[in-house]
């Protein structure tokens, strides 16, 4: 660095621009948990425009030139292709790193910045850390309105970046250099707090980024942020144990908090000691490995019949690190027993209080360990264990049948088409246990939730908080960057692929090996089926020509070649038309060089073959009046299901034990 340092008064200062100060500060932040310390930021993704090219852009260049590849003070820059996508990449990286590390994202004024909004929402909803640096229009307003400036006639200080406020766990706009230190320190606090974490936004006006200031040098001293493991209160553990001891049909629901806390071993120990079975949310899937006797797999709307049967009978439900989304609770129809009670272990009081549960506010690993001691001598009745085994084996037969359908099913398929179950089965059986499967939207998240056999704690990555089409390709880069010892299989539908194939180019540029399994079914298998079940006749869910007689999108399939599209972006593409070819393609992809860039396996499936039924429900309102018979019938079914919804408002206390 050439910047001068000097003594001003008593404190030593260094003269840097705001952007240079941001980069120098961020490069010196560390996180620590369980005695392990790592850089908080692996680097900075960005796309430059006039809002950041001369501010943050100049500062990143200066940082790279000053620090070699291995320097701890380096904040490496990676050029992305789409600002939304680079936030997805960062968030996927953070999830794979158990929220201990993430990336910074810099974007230009206006559309570059607002492109990050969807990524911000996804990060906050999934409670995953990412630092966003949108650029703002001039703080001085000297030449307003500038290119891409929103002029609000009612408020002169509103900018498009205000849209980040509701989506961020911390937001600040630095319109004067003096505000920067506190903004940065608050941002780090929130990013590394397991309760608060999510998208953190510091908006930097374009002129402020380039402004010089004398900063106290200690602002740039390395800082280590301890990611805490809050301990449970003894009285809460005692009460929770009393409620659980009174249970004959207890069930654990494992959420993402089990993974982020690294609580898998503590969970396994508790389950083995007590015989309590486990159902898993999307984020919690893999909390117990496939094949463990207490592992009942997915729970809720996309659950297994095993977990859902145990849920409907459960007298005590123990939520661990779950935020109880509608998919997990089957829109509050999963738990049908009268007087069912909840014990919620969660680091966030907000989640621990849901369903009127008995709240154990704590790190998951710490609470599970404490609970295991408090439950010494308690075990579920024998018939509860044998029921788990029976239910699981019935479900596992269904998985087997989905992975390996009989000729009766496959003979019905058009030439060259596979079932989605066959595709998932082949990928599951031919990948290494540590390889990561990734998905976010369409019909595959539900099918993966039901069918995927998870064999390693970090091997299942389905983003189902925001279920954002387009997450898959960019997220695959984040996962691979986080752990190069694993292959990443991004399962993406044609709809999801079309939303965001862009980061294949970034993977080519950075030689990142990701394997994208592109499942072409010419439209929305998921929403098509949903539409049909709700009486809307698959209207507008197929990628087809407009039919001449109907005037609707029910004509021929469109002449769209997504394999050629992926090839044009620089990916190595393998097109398959049979199960044999798919199996060979998976092996070829796995054998490809670690730095060979992206591989896309293009496969066509039949959208009308469904995964086995969950015996569950999801609340999607149906039109109450209609001219269509299909809608009227669906509305009748809807009312029947609505009648089974439960409010879960009764308090859970040890005294409420039945
Ligand atoms: C950004 C975004 N827009 C819309 C949706 C609503 N949606 C959920 S699934 C889906 C269709 C997905 O199609 P595709 O990726 O081809 O998967 P398929 O359903 O065919 O398996 C849509 C439109 C969404 N989840 N995300
Ligand atoms: Mg599709």
mmCIF file of N, CA and C in Angstrom, residues 349-460:
data_model
loop_
_atom_site.group_PDB
_atom_site.id
_atom_site.type_symbol
_atom_site.label_atom_id
_atom_site.label_comp_id
_atom_site.label_asym_id
_atom_site.label_seq_id
_atom_site.Cartn_x
_atom_site.Cartn_y
_atom_site.Cartn_z
ATOM 1 N N UNK A 349 -35.349 -17.067 19.645
ATOM 2 C CA UNK A 349 -36.561 -17.101 20.462
ATOM 3 C C UNK A 349 -37.807 -17.015 19.581
ATOM 4 N N UNK A 350 -37.683 -16.259 18.510
ATOM 5 C CA UNK A 350 -38.771 -16.076 17.543
ATOM 6 C C UNK A 350 -39.292 -17.435 17.047
ATOM 7 N N UNK A 351 -38.365 -18.331 16.677
ATOM 8 C CA UNK A 351 -38.781 -19.647 16.176
ATOM 9 C C UNK A 351 -39.152 -20.583 17.321
ATOM 10 N N UNK A 352 -38.453 -20.444 18.453
ATOM 11 C CA UNK A 352 -38.690 -21.352 19.581
ATOM 12 C C UNK A 352 -40.105 -21.182 20.130
ATOM 13 N N UNK A 353 -40.684 -20.016 19.923
ATOM 14 C CA UNK A 353 -42.008 -19.753 20.478
ATOM 15 C C UNK A 353 -43.153 -20.220 19.595
ATOM 16 N N UNK A 354 -42.833 -20.703 18.401
ATOM 17 C CA UNK A 354 -43.915 -21.046 17.465
ATOM 18 C C UNK A 354 -44.735 -22.241 17.953
ATOM 19 N N UNK A 355 -45.970 -22.322 17.516
ATOM 20 C CA UNK A 355 -46.904 -23.400 17.880
ATOM 21 C C UNK A 355 -47.099 -23.489 19.393
ATOM 22 N N UNK A 356 -46.946 -22.350 20.070
ATOM 23 C CA UNK A 356 -47.105 -22.335 21.531
ATOM 24 C C UNK A 356 -46.207 -23.358 22.201
ATOM 25 N N UNK A 357 -45.062 -23.587 21.600
ATOM 26 C CA UNK A 357 -44.176 -24.622 22.131
ATOM 27 C C UNK A 357 -43.475 -24.216 23.409
ATOM 28 N N UNK A 358 -42.980 -25.236 24.106
ATOM 29 C CA UNK A 358 -42.113 -24.980 25.247
ATOM 30 C C UNK A 358 -40.752 -24.612 24.650
ATOM 31 N N UNK A 359 -40.304 -23.385 24.899
ATOM 32 C CA UNK A 359 -39.130 -22.870 24.197
ATOM 33 C C UNK A 359 -37.839 -23.227 24.914
ATOM 34 N N UNK A 360 -36.936 -23.846 24.180
ATOM 35 C CA UNK A 360 -35.574 -24.026 24.690
ATOM 36 C C UNK A 360 -34.692 -23.188 23.767
ATOM 37 N N UNK A 361 -34.369 -21.987 24.215
ATOM 38 C CA UNK A 361 -33.592 -21.081 23.369
ATOM 39 C C UNK A 361 -32.123 -21.434 23.542
ATOM 40 N N UNK A 362 -31.555 -22.011 22.484
ATOM 41 C CA UNK A 362 -30.205 -22.559 22.644
ATOM 42 C C UNK A 362 -29.640 -22.968 21.293
ATOM 43 N N UNK A 363 -28.327 -23.087 21.265
ATOM 44 C CA UNK A 363 -27.658 -23.786 20.180
ATOM 45 C C UNK A 363 -28.173 -25.228 20.156
ATOM 46 N N UNK A 364 -28.396 -25.781 18.968
ATOM 47 C CA UNK A 364 -29.008 -27.115 18.864
ATOM 48 C C UNK A 364 -28.123 -28.195 19.488
ATOM 49 N N UNK A 365 -26.838 -28.154 19.196
ATOM 50 C CA UNK A 365 -25.950 -29.211 19.709
ATOM 51 C C UNK A 365 -25.934 -29.206 21.229
ATOM 52 N N UNK A 366 -25.855 -28.013 21.801
ATOM 53 C CA UNK A 366 -25.782 -27.898 23.260
ATOM 54 C C UNK A 366 -27.089 -28.370 23.904
ATOM 55 N N UNK A 367 -28.214 -27.992 23.309
ATOM 56 C CA UNK A 367 -29.504 -28.381 23.909
ATOM 57 C C UNK A 367 -29.722 -29.885 23.788
ATOM 58 N N UNK A 368 -29.360 -30.473 22.650
ATOM 59 C CA UNK A 368 -29.575 -31.914 22.466
ATOM 60 C C UNK A 368 -28.710 -32.709 23.444
ATOM 61 N N UNK A 369 -27.504 -32.232 23.668
ATOM 62 C CA UNK A 369 -26.614 -32.924 24.607
ATOM 63 C C UNK A 369 -27.183 -32.839 26.026
ATOM 64 N N UNK A 370 -27.646 -31.652 26.387
ATOM 65 C CA UNK A 370 -28.217 -31.479 27.731
ATOM 66 C C UNK A 370 -29.489 -32.310 27.887
ATOM 67 N N UNK A 371 -30.269 -32.359 26.836
ATOM 68 C CA UNK A 371 -31.530 -33.105 26.883
ATOM 69 C C UNK A 371 -31.261 -34.607 27.020
ATOM 70 N N UNK A 372 -30.222 -35.087 26.360
ATOM 71 C CA UNK A 372 -29.893 -36.512 26.454
ATOM 72 C C UNK A 372 -29.611 -36.892 27.913
ATOM 73 N N UNK A 373 -28.867 -36.048 28.637
ATOM 74 C CA UNK A 373 -28.617 -36.368 30.060
ATOM 75 C C UNK A 373 -29.902 -36.310 30.853
ATOM 76 N N UNK A 374 -30.711 -35.277 30.573
ATOM 77 C CA UNK A 374 -31.946 -35.119 31.353
ATOM 78 C C UNK A 374 -32.946 -36.240 31.066
ATOM 79 N N UNK A 375 -32.769 -36.919 29.942
ATOM 80 C CA UNK A 375 -33.724 -37.988 29.578
ATOM 81 C C UNK A 375 -33.173 -39.377 29.878
ATOM 82 N N UNK A 376 -32.105 -39.422 30.652
ATOM 83 C CA UNK A 376 -31.519 -40.731 30.956
ATOM 84 C C UNK A 376 -32.584 -41.673 31.525
ATOM 85 N N UNK A 377 -32.602 -42.907 31.022
ATOM 86 C CA UNK A 377 -33.578 -43.883 31.511
ATOM 87 C C UNK A 377 -34.894 -43.853 30.766
ATOM 88 N N UNK A 378 -35.118 -42.805 29.958
ATOM 89 C CA UNK A 378 -36.376 -42.736 29.202
ATOM 90 C C UNK A 378 -36.186 -43.360 27.821
ATOM 91 N N UNK A 379 -37.134 -44.150 27.403
ATOM 92 C CA UNK A 379 -37.136 -44.647 26.026
ATOM 93 C C UNK A 379 -38.574 -44.788 25.574
ATOM 94 N N UNK A 380 -38.779 -44.720 24.279
ATOM 95 C CA UNK A 380 -40.145 -44.855 23.753
ATOM 96 C C UNK A 380 -40.595 -46.307 23.926
ATOM 97 N N UNK A 381 -41.911 -46.538 24.000
ATOM 98 C CA UNK A 381 -42.395 -47.923 24.113
ATOM 99 C C UNK A 381 -41.943 -48.761 22.908
ATOM 100 N N UNK A 382 -41.781 -50.047 23.122
ATOM 101 C CA UNK A 382 -41.288 -50.937 22.065
ATOM 102 C C UNK A 382 -42.133 -50.880 20.797
ATOM 103 N N UNK A 383 -43.463 -50.756 20.989
ATOM 104 C CA UNK A 383 -44.298 -50.770 19.781
ATOM 105 C C UNK A 383 -44.066 -49.513 18.929
ATOM 106 N N UNK A 384 -43.556 -48.437 19.555
ATOM 107 C CA UNK A 384 -43.248 -47.223 18.781
ATOM 108 C C UNK A 384 -42.023 -47.476 17.892
ATOM 109 N N UNK A 385 -41.064 -48.228 18.424
ATOM 110 C CA UNK A 385 -39.879 -48.575 17.618
ATOM 111 C C UNK A 385 -40.259 -49.510 16.473
ATOM 112 N N UNK A 386 -41.081 -50.512 16.775
ATOM 113 C CA UNK A 386 -41.380 -51.479 15.712
ATOM 114 C C UNK A 386 -42.240 -50.820 14.628
ATOM 115 N N UNK A 387 -43.074 -49.875 15.046
ATOM 116 C CA UNK A 387 -43.888 -49.159 14.055
ATOM 117 C C UNK A 387 -42.985 -48.348 13.115
ATOM 118 N N UNK A 388 -41.936 -47.738 13.663
ATOM 119 C CA UNK A 388 -40.989 -46.991 12.817
ATOM 120 C C UNK A 388 -40.414 -47.903 11.740
ATOM 121 N N UNK A 389 -40.010 -49.118 12.168
ATOM 122 C CA UNK A 389 -39.369 -50.040 11.228
ATOM 123 C C UNK A 389 -40.348 -50.450 10.127
ATOM 124 N N UNK A 390 -41.596 -50.726 10.510
ATOM 125 C CA UNK A 390 -42.592 -51.158 9.517
ATOM 126 C C UNK A 390 -42.903 -50.033 8.533
ATOM 127 N N UNK A 391 -43.123 -48.841 9.097
ATOM 128 C CA UNK A 391 -43.481 -47.710 8.235
ATOM 129 C C UNK A 391 -42.339 -47.398 7.267
ATOM 130 N N UNK A 392 -41.105 -47.454 7.799
ATOM 131 C CA UNK A 392 -39.967 -47.095 6.959
ATOM 132 C C UNK A 392 -39.790 -48.098 5.827
ATOM 133 N N UNK A 393 -39.951 -49.371 6.148
ATOM 134 C CA UNK A 393 -39.698 -50.344 5.095
ATOM 135 C C UNK A 393 -40.757 -50.242 3.991
ATOM 136 N N UNK A 394 -41.999 -49.894 4.367
ATOM 137 C CA UNK A 394 -43.029 -49.702 3.332
ATOM 138 C C UNK A 394 -42.665 -48.517 2.434
ATOM 139 N N UNK A 395 -42.164 -47.436 3.062
ATOM 140 C CA UNK A 395 -41.792 -46.262 2.259
ATOM 141 C C UNK A 395 -40.577 -46.560 1.378
ATOM 142 N N UNK A 396 -39.599 -47.237 1.951
ATOM 143 C CA UNK A 396 -38.368 -47.494 1.199
ATOM 144 C C UNK A 396 -38.656 -48.349 -0.038
ATOM 145 N N UNK A 397 -39.650 -49.228 0.051
ATOM 146 C CA UNK A 397 -40.051 -50.001 -1.133
ATOM 147 C C UNK A 397 -40.553 -49.062 -2.239
ATOM 148 N N UNK A 398 -41.237 -48.020 -1.814
ATOM 149 C CA UNK A 398 -41.750 -47.057 -2.803
ATOM 150 C C UNK A 398 -40.612 -46.282 -3.457
ATOM 151 N N UNK A 399 -39.597 -45.961 -2.659
ATOM 152 C CA UNK A 399 -38.439 -45.254 -3.212
ATOM 153 C C UNK A 399 -37.760 -46.152 -4.251
ATOM 154 N N UNK A 400 -37.589 -47.402 -3.878
ATOM 155 C CA UNK A 400 -36.965 -48.374 -4.774
ATOM 156 C C UNK A 400 -37.748 -48.434 -6.100
ATOM 157 N N UNK A 401 -39.072 -48.450 -5.984
ATOM 158 C CA UNK A 401 -39.912 -48.536 -7.192
ATOM 159 C C UNK A 401 -39.819 -47.254 -8.029
ATOM 160 N N UNK A 402 -39.613 -46.107 -7.358
ATOM 161 C CA UNK A 402 -39.468 -44.854 -8.110
ATOM 162 C C UNK A 402 -38.106 -44.814 -8.810
ATOM 163 N N UNK A 403 -37.072 -45.296 -8.121
ATOM 164 C CA UNK A 403 -35.725 -45.311 -8.718
ATOM 165 C C UNK A 403 -35.653 -46.313 -9.879
ATOM 166 N N UNK A 404 -36.331 -47.452 -9.693
ATOM 167 C CA UNK A 404 -36.241 -48.529 -10.694
ATOM 168 C C UNK A 404 -37.653 -48.957 -11.095
ATOM 169 N N UNK A 405 -38.340 -48.134 -11.895
ATOM 170 C CA UNK A 405 -39.721 -48.461 -12.248
ATOM 171 C C UNK A 405 -39.798 -49.743 -13.084
ATOM 172 N N UNK A 406 -40.929 -50.396 -12.967
ATOM 173 C CA UNK A 406 -41.121 -51.649 -13.715
ATOM 174 C C UNK A 406 -41.344 -51.333 -15.191
ATOM 175 N N UNK A 407 -41.236 -52.383 -15.991
ATOM 176 C CA UNK A 407 -41.450 -52.222 -17.434
ATOM 177 C C UNK A 407 -42.861 -51.693 -17.701
ATOM 178 N N UNK A 408 -43.800 -52.051 -16.815
ATOM 179 C CA UNK A 408 -45.170 -51.554 -16.987
ATOM 180 C C UNK A 408 -45.195 -50.022 -17.065
ATOM 181 N N UNK A 409 -44.329 -49.378 -16.241
ATOM 182 C CA UNK A 409 -44.251 -47.912 -16.256
ATOM 183 C C UNK A 409 -43.409 -47.438 -17.435
ATOM 184 N N UNK A 410 -42.243 -48.020 -17.609
ATOM 185 C CA UNK A 410 -41.315 -47.473 -18.613
ATOM 186 C C UNK A 410 -41.812 -47.733 -20.044
ATOM 187 N N UNK A 411 -42.586 -48.797 -20.233
ATOM 188 C CA UNK A 411 -43.108 -49.070 -21.581
ATOM 189 C C UNK A 411 -44.084 -47.989 -22.052
ATOM 190 N N UNK A 412 -44.638 -47.266 -21.085
ATOM 191 C CA UNK A 412 -45.591 -46.194 -21.441
ATOM 192 C C UNK A 412 -44.880 -44.914 -21.905
ATOM 193 N N UNK A 413 -43.581 -44.836 -21.646
ATOM 194 C CA UNK A 413 -42.874 -43.579 -21.928
ATOM 195 C C UNK A 413 -42.592 -43.445 -23.422
ATOM 196 N N UNK A 414 -42.630 -42.209 -23.905
ATOM 197 C CA UNK A 414 -42.260 -41.966 -25.306
ATOM 198 C C UNK A 414 -40.763 -42.256 -25.472
ATOM 199 N N UNK A 415 -40.363 -42.568 -26.685
ATOM 200 C CA UNK A 415 -38.974 -42.879 -27.036
ATOM 201 C C UNK A 415 -38.009 -41.820 -26.468
ATOM 202 N N UNK A 416 -36.985 -42.276 -25.760
ATOM 203 C CA UNK A 416 -35.948 -41.352 -25.284
ATOM 204 C C UNK A 416 -36.283 -40.644 -23.980
ATOM 205 N N UNK A 417 -37.485 -40.843 -23.439
ATOM 206 C CA UNK A 417 -37.838 -40.165 -22.179
ATOM 207 C C UNK A 417 -37.588 -41.093 -20.986
ATOM 208 N N UNK A 418 -37.186 -40.501 -19.876
ATOM 209 C CA UNK A 418 -37.046 -41.236 -18.611
ATOM 210 C C UNK A 418 -38.079 -40.690 -17.634
ATOM 211 N N UNK A 419 -38.259 -41.385 -16.509
ATOM 212 C CA UNK A 419 -39.062 -40.780 -15.444
ATOM 213 C C UNK A 419 -38.103 -39.951 -14.582
ATOM 214 N N UNK A 420 -38.663 -38.976 -13.878
ATOM 215 C CA UNK A 420 -37.821 -38.150 -12.997
ATOM 216 C C UNK A 420 -37.221 -39.012 -11.882
ATOM 217 N N UNK A 421 -38.007 -40.000 -11.422
ATOM 218 C CA UNK A 421 -37.512 -40.915 -10.388
ATOM 219 C C UNK A 421 -36.288 -41.680 -10.868
ATOM 220 N N UNK A 422 -36.293 -42.097 -12.119
ATOM 221 C CA UNK A 422 -35.121 -42.800 -12.669
ATOM 222 C C UNK A 422 -33.894 -41.889 -12.672
ATOM 223 N N UNK A 423 -34.112 -40.629 -13.030
ATOM 224 C CA UNK A 423 -32.982 -39.686 -13.087
ATOM 225 C C UNK A 423 -32.409 -39.494 -11.677
ATOM 226 N N UNK A 424 -33.297 -39.255 -10.710
ATOM 227 C CA UNK A 424 -32.813 -39.042 -9.341
ATOM 228 C C UNK A 424 -32.142 -40.310 -8.814
ATOM 229 N N UNK A 425 -32.715 -41.459 -9.122
ATOM 230 C CA UNK A 425 -32.145 -42.731 -8.673
ATOM 231 C C UNK A 425 -30.745 -42.938 -9.229
ATOM 232 N N UNK A 426 -30.599 -42.676 -10.533
ATOM 233 C CA UNK A 426 -29.283 -42.892 -11.157
ATOM 234 C C UNK A 426 -28.249 -41.951 -10.535
ATOM 235 N N UNK A 427 -28.630 -40.694 -10.332
ATOM 236 C CA UNK A 427 -27.663 -39.749 -9.750
ATOM 237 C C UNK A 427 -27.344 -40.178 -8.314
ATOM 238 N N UNK A 428 -28.367 -40.581 -7.572
ATOM 239 C CA UNK A 428 -28.120 -40.985 -6.187
ATOM 240 C C UNK A 428 -27.183 -42.182 -6.129
ATOM 241 N N UNK A 429 -27.437 -43.160 -6.970
ATOM 242 C CA UNK A 429 -26.677 -44.414 -6.860
ATOM 243 C C UNK A 429 -25.290 -44.330 -7.468
ATOM 244 N N UNK A 430 -25.047 -43.373 -8.366
ATOM 245 C CA UNK A 430 -23.732 -43.318 -9.022
ATOM 246 C C UNK A 430 -22.837 -42.209 -8.484
ATOM 247 N N UNK A 431 -23.348 -41.445 -7.531
ATOM 248 C CA UNK A 431 -22.496 -40.404 -6.947
ATOM 249 C C UNK A 431 -21.849 -40.938 -5.675
ATOM 250 N N UNK A 432 -20.801 -40.239 -5.242
ATOM 251 C CA UNK A 432 -20.162 -40.601 -3.974
ATOM 252 C C UNK A 432 -21.030 -40.088 -2.833
ATOM 253 N N UNK A 433 -20.965 -40.754 -1.681
ATOM 254 C CA UNK A 433 -21.790 -40.294 -0.553
ATOM 255 C C UNK A 433 -21.566 -38.825 -0.209
ATOM 256 N N UNK A 434 -20.364 -38.309 -0.443
ATOM 257 C CA UNK A 434 -20.081 -36.925 -0.059
ATOM 258 C C UNK A 434 -20.485 -35.917 -1.133
ATOM 259 N N UNK A 435 -20.805 -36.388 -2.330
ATOM 260 C CA UNK A 435 -21.190 -35.435 -3.385
ATOM 261 C C UNK A 435 -22.463 -34.700 -2.964
ATOM 262 N N UNK A 436 -22.594 -33.481 -3.457
ATOM 263 C CA UNK A 436 -23.722 -32.645 -3.021
ATOM 264 C C UNK A 436 -24.792 -32.600 -4.108
ATOM 265 N N UNK A 437 -26.032 -32.875 -3.734
ATOM 266 C CA UNK A 437 -27.137 -32.674 -4.660
ATOM 267 C C UNK A 437 -27.781 -31.330 -4.329
ATOM 268 N N UNK A 438 -28.143 -30.603 -5.381
ATOM 269 C CA UNK A 438 -28.587 -29.221 -5.213
ATOM 270 C C UNK A 438 -29.844 -28.993 -6.037
ATOM 271 N N UNK A 439 -30.789 -28.249 -5.470
ATOM 272 C CA UNK A 439 -32.011 -27.921 -6.203
ATOM 273 C C UNK A 439 -32.719 -26.775 -5.476
ATOM 274 N N UNK A 440 -33.690 -26.161 -6.120
ATOM 275 C CA UNK A 440 -34.403 -25.079 -5.445
ATOM 276 C C UNK A 440 -35.886 -24.994 -5.815
ATOM 277 N N UNK A 441 -36.220 -25.174 -7.068
ATOM 278 C CA UNK A 441 -37.626 -24.963 -7.444
ATOM 279 C C UNK A 441 -38.048 -25.966 -8.497
ATOM 280 N N UNK A 442 -39.379 -26.073 -8.668
ATOM 281 C CA UNK A 442 -39.925 -27.017 -9.634
ATOM 282 C C UNK A 442 -40.413 -28.259 -8.914
ATOM 283 N N UNK A 443 -40.501 -29.349 -9.656
ATOM 284 C CA UNK A 443 -40.991 -30.584 -9.039
ATOM 285 C C UNK A 443 -39.863 -31.348 -8.352
ATOM 286 N N UNK A 444 -38.623 -31.046 -8.682
ATOM 287 C CA UNK A 444 -37.544 -31.852 -8.100
ATOM 288 C C UNK A 444 -37.301 -31.632 -6.605
ATOM 289 N N UNK A 445 -37.454 -30.421 -6.060
ATOM 290 C CA UNK A 445 -37.248 -30.309 -4.608
ATOM 291 C C UNK A 445 -38.134 -31.276 -3.815
ATOM 292 N N UNK A 446 -39.400 -31.358 -4.194
ATOM 293 C CA UNK A 446 -40.307 -32.269 -3.490
ATOM 294 C C UNK A 446 -39.891 -33.719 -3.682
ATOM 295 N N UNK A 447 -39.537 -34.060 -4.923
ATOM 296 C CA UNK A 447 -39.144 -35.446 -5.192
ATOM 297 C C UNK A 447 -37.836 -35.787 -4.476
ATOM 298 N N UNK A 448 -36.916 -34.834 -4.458
ATOM 299 C CA UNK A 448 -35.645 -35.079 -3.740
ATOM 300 C C UNK A 448 -35.905 -35.234 -2.246
ATOM 301 N N UNK A 449 -36.777 -34.376 -1.729
ATOM 302 C CA UNK A 449 -37.078 -34.433 -0.299
ATOM 303 C C UNK A 449 -37.586 -35.827 0.066
ATOM 304 N N UNK A 450 -38.499 -36.339 -0.776
ATOM 305 C CA UNK A 450 -39.048 -37.674 -0.511
ATOM 306 C C UNK A 450 -38.032 -38.782 -0.774
ATOM 307 N N UNK A 451 -37.343 -38.675 -1.901
ATOM 308 C CA UNK A 451 -36.660 -39.865 -2.430
ATOM 309 C C UNK A 451 -35.155 -39.921 -2.181
ATOM 310 N N UNK A 452 -34.526 -38.774 -1.990
ATOM 311 C CA UNK A 452 -33.055 -38.772 -1.977
ATOM 312 C C UNK A 452 -32.515 -39.459 -0.724
ATOM 313 N N UNK A 453 -31.546 -40.327 -0.910
ATOM 314 C CA UNK A 453 -30.905 -40.998 0.225
ATOM 315 C C UNK A 453 -29.632 -40.246 0.580
ATOM 316 N N UNK A 454 -29.663 -39.565 1.700
ATOM 317 C CA UNK A 454 -28.542 -38.702 2.091
ATOM 318 C C UNK A 454 -27.565 -39.518 2.925
ATOM 319 N N UNK A 455 -26.300 -39.454 2.557
ATOM 320 C CA UNK A 455 -25.313 -40.289 3.240
ATOM 321 C C UNK A 455 -24.217 -39.475 3.928
ATOM 322 N N UNK A 456 -24.346 -38.157 3.883
ATOM 323 C CA UNK A 456 -23.332 -37.296 4.496
ATOM 324 C C UNK A 456 -24.001 -35.991 4.902
ATOM 325 N N UNK A 457 -23.573 -35.409 6.017
ATOM 326 C CA UNK A 457 -24.282 -34.257 6.568
ATOM 327 C C UNK A 457 -24.322 -33.032 5.645
ATOM 328 N N UNK A 458 -23.344 -32.881 4.762
ATOM 329 C CA UNK A 458 -23.325 -31.712 3.881
ATOM 330 C C UNK A 458 -23.649 -32.075 2.429
ATOM 331 N N UNK A 459 -24.344 -33.176 2.218
ATOM 332 C CA UNK A 459 -24.522 -33.672 0.853
ATOM 333 C C UNK A 459 -25.891 -33.351 0.255
ATOM 334 N N UNK A 460 -26.727 -32.625 0.989
ATOM 335 C CA UNK A 460 -28.070 -32.316 0.480
ATOM 336 C C UNK A 460 -28.298 -30.820 0.607
#
